[in-house]
Amino acid sequence: MECNAKWEGGACDRDAWAKGLCSGHYQQQRRGQDYAPLRKAGDNTLEMIGVRITREDKQVLESEAQRRGVDDSEVYREAISRYAARLRKELDGR
Ligand SMILES: [Zn+2]
């Protein structure tokens, strides 16, 4: 059985591990997070970028990080990752 996790622009293709979810998405659910793509093995190299964002966006993302009790960078990374997933989907559809 496959993991049931879905997010904007994608779905998980890992095998289910508990409650219809793979271990990574089971952990996201337990932490009260929205489902987000998991990094594939061997695809976990992170690149460093610097971007300027509005103060309003920064405040929204930082308060989300605070709510979840995670580092700000984790939420920034997720936001960009979701947008990239959406773009990939749009490009695939052309
Ligand atoms: Zn999954």
Short mmCIF file of C-alpha atoms and ligand atoms in Angstrom, two decimals:
data_model
loop_
_atom_site.label_atom_id
_atom_site.label_comp_id
_atom_site.label_asym_id
_atom_site.label_seq_id
_atom_site.Cartn_x
_atom_site.Cartn_y
_atom_site.Cartn_z
CA MET A 1 0.00 0.00 0.00
CA GLU A 2 1.26 3.46 -0.83
CA CYS A 3 1.51 6.43 1.50
CA ASN A 4 -1.65 8.60 1.37
CA ALA A 5 0.14 11.94 1.84
CA LYS A 6 -0.69 14.59 -0.75
CA TRP A 7 0.23 18.23 -1.05
CA GLU A 8 -0.24 20.99 -3.56
CA GLY A 9 1.48 19.77 -6.69
CA GLY A 10 2.31 16.25 -5.62
CA ALA A 11 1.78 13.06 -3.68
CA CYS A 12 4.01 10.60 -1.91
CA ASP A 13 4.99 7.38 -3.67
CA ARG A 14 6.64 5.66 -0.71
CA ASP A 15 5.26 2.51 0.88
CA ALA A 16 2.88 3.03 3.78
CA TRP A 17 4.40 2.33 7.16
CA ALA A 18 1.72 3.24 9.75
CA LYS A 19 -1.85 4.55 9.44
CA GLY A 20 -1.58 4.69 5.66
CA LEU A 21 1.52 6.89 5.78
CA CYS A 22 5.22 6.38 5.19
CA SER A 23 7.45 7.01 8.19
CA GLY A 24 8.37 10.53 7.06
CA HIS A 25 4.78 11.62 6.56
CA TYR A 26 3.68 9.84 9.71
CA GLN A 27 6.19 12.05 11.55
CA GLN A 28 4.90 15.18 9.81
CA GLN A 29 1.37 14.28 10.87
CA ARG A 30 2.43 13.63 14.47
CA ARG A 31 4.14 17.02 14.55
CA GLY A 32 0.91 18.60 13.33
CA GLN A 33 2.50 19.72 10.06
CA ASP A 34 0.92 19.86 6.66
CA TYR A 35 2.23 17.16 4.37
CA ALA A 36 5.24 18.29 2.42
CA PRO A 37 7.57 16.47 0.02
CA LEU A 38 10.28 14.40 1.67
CA ARG A 39 13.78 14.55 0.31
CA LYS A 40 14.75 11.44 -1.59
CA ALA A 41 17.82 9.50 -0.50
CA GLY A 42 20.79 10.87 -2.35
CA ASP A 43 18.82 14.02 -3.10
CA ASN A 44 19.41 15.69 0.22
CA THR A 45 22.13 18.11 -0.74
CA LEU A 46 20.97 21.55 0.25
CA GLU A 47 22.02 24.62 -1.66
CA MET A 48 22.53 27.97 0.01
CA ILE A 49 20.71 30.94 -1.50
CA GLY A 50 20.09 34.46 -0.33
CA VAL A 51 16.84 36.24 -1.11
CA ARG A 52 15.18 39.45 0.02
CA ILE A 53 11.56 39.00 1.04
CA THR A 54 9.00 41.42 2.40
CA ARG A 55 8.83 42.03 6.13
CA GLU A 56 5.24 40.78 6.06
CA ASP A 57 6.21 37.45 4.44
CA LYS A 58 9.09 37.10 6.87
CA GLN A 59 6.80 37.63 9.85
CA VAL A 60 4.28 35.08 8.58
CA LEU A 61 6.95 32.44 7.99
CA GLU A 62 8.73 33.10 11.27
CA SER A 63 5.56 32.87 13.31
CA GLU A 64 4.74 29.57 11.57
CA ALA A 65 8.19 28.29 12.53
CA GLN A 66 7.57 29.42 16.10
CA ARG A 67 4.16 27.72 16.15
CA ARG A 68 5.76 24.45 15.02
CA GLY A 69 8.81 24.85 17.22
CA VAL A 70 11.21 24.48 14.29
CA ASP A 71 13.99 26.62 12.90
CA ASP A 72 12.93 29.49 10.60
CA SER A 73 15.01 28.03 7.79
CA GLU A 74 12.90 24.87 7.79
CA VAL A 75 9.77 26.88 6.98
CA TYR A 76 11.54 29.00 4.34
CA ARG A 77 12.81 25.80 2.72
CA GLU A 78 9.34 24.25 2.75
CA ALA A 79 7.74 27.37 1.24
CA ILE A 80 10.23 27.42 -1.62
CA SER A 81 10.02 23.66 -2.07
CA ARG A 82 6.23 23.81 -2.40
CA TYR A 83 6.43 26.57 -4.95
CA ALA A 84 9.07 24.65 -6.92
CA ALA A 85 6.87 21.53 -6.85
CA ARG A 86 3.97 23.57 -8.23
CA LEU A 87 6.15 24.99 -11.00
CA ARG A 88 7.46 21.52 -11.88
CA LYS A 89 3.87 20.31 -12.17
CA GLU A 90 2.89 23.25 -14.36
CA LEU A 91 5.90 22.70 -16.61
CA ASP A 92 5.13 18.96 -16.88
CA GLY A 93 1.60 19.82 -17.99
CA ARG A 94 2.78 21.82 -21.02
ZN ZN B 1 4.76 9.56 2.45
#
